[in-house]
Amino acid sequence: MNFIENERPEKSPYVQLLTLGFYAIAGLIMTYVVGLAGLYLWYGEMIDANWLTPGDPKFILVSRTLISLQQLGLFLFPALLLAWGEKAKATVFYDFKPIRIDLLILVVLMMLVSMPVLEWITQWNQQMVLPGFLKSMEEWMKAKEDEAMATTLEILKMKNIGDYLINIVLIALLPAIAEELMFRGAIQRSLGRMFQNSHLVIWLTAFIFSAIHVQFYGFLPRLLLGAAFGYIYFWSKSLWYSIFAHFLNNAYAVSAAWYMQKNNIPLSESDKTTWFQWYGYLISAVLTFLIFSYFKNKSTTDGKQLDKSI
């Protein structure tokens, strides 16, 4: 029996991307309306601008609510609706193939050994200076960066294990699922149907992923992370591994903040990372490349063998 003949052809990738953009805008508006209504019912008054100022008693709850709804409305729901519009299950449409423990272990090793070289790139990116005629833009970028940092540090303040677990869910787990479905699943998949060059598709998706965060002094490390997640998805043909890598990256930041507070280290010290000798960064880069290469060979070779055996 030939099932392929009965499959319904997908919409064009251009239509998919336009539809995805419409869903994202509509989803963001709707989830914020729901969020504002929920906060009004909770506090008995309309949200005040001061509530969004770090240090305000209502800041944590309001920020967590709005950030979570943004993840749902801007990323998760649009990606799920795109699959639904194609009359397909999201697990099939986005390739949620069975998990292999050996590939999960390789993902953990990738994230561990890449930390020093990512630290170096982050430090280099933070020292970015624009030409004199762009001074006003640079001041605006720094103001946005300081604002984002103040918000992040406030949200990462955790008094107990309950706060830690909430942050793991809201900062690590939810973004890992929602953003990977949107960027690697929906956008990279659609762009892959438009362009034959897989490297172009992966890096273009990574650029969009980094740019949409609007954090200019962390653009390069986020771009590289986005590309890494893209290659992991492309080689493994399963979204589970990029979700896991994304989760590990975010969960490390939350766990590091928790550790610092448990040991009375100010969170403001979090950007003062340990500097390695030059050869430490070189070793990190080489090991990262080797493990990525091994992951590629392991996932693609074993995948071909599995396909032949079915």
Coordinates of C-alpha atoms in Angstrom, one line a residue, residues 17 19 22 26 31 43 46 54 72 76 89 116 123 125 132-133 181 185 188 213 215 217 239 247 255 271 278 286 308:
L17 CA 6.5 32.0 7.0
T19 CA 1.4 32.6 8.3
F22 CA 0.7 36.4 11.5
A26 CA -1.8 37.7 16.9
T31 CA -1.6 36.4 25.4
Y43 CA -4.5 42.6 42.1
M46 CA -4.8 47.8 36.1
P54 CA 13.1 46.1 39.1
L72 CA 3.6 30.9 24.6
L76 CA 5.0 28.0 21.1
K89 CA 0.9 16.2 14.3
P116 CA 35.2 28.6 27.8
Q123 CA 33.7 39.1 26.6
N125 CA 31.2 41.0 22.1
G132 CA 31.7 58.0 16.4
F133 CA 28.9 58.8 14.0
L181 CA 9.8 24.7 18.0
G185 CA 11.3 23.6 14.0
Q188 CA 14.5 26.6 9.9
H213 CA 16.2 38.9 21.6
Q215 CA 20.5 42.1 23.2
Y217 CA 26.2 42.9 23.5
L239 CA 14.1 18.3 17.7
F247 CA 17.6 23.7 28.1
S255 CA 21.8 27.1 38.5
D271 CA 29.5 38.8 34.3
W278 CA 44.8 31.6 25.5
V286 CA 39.1 22.2 19.3
K308 CA 18.1 0.5 5.8

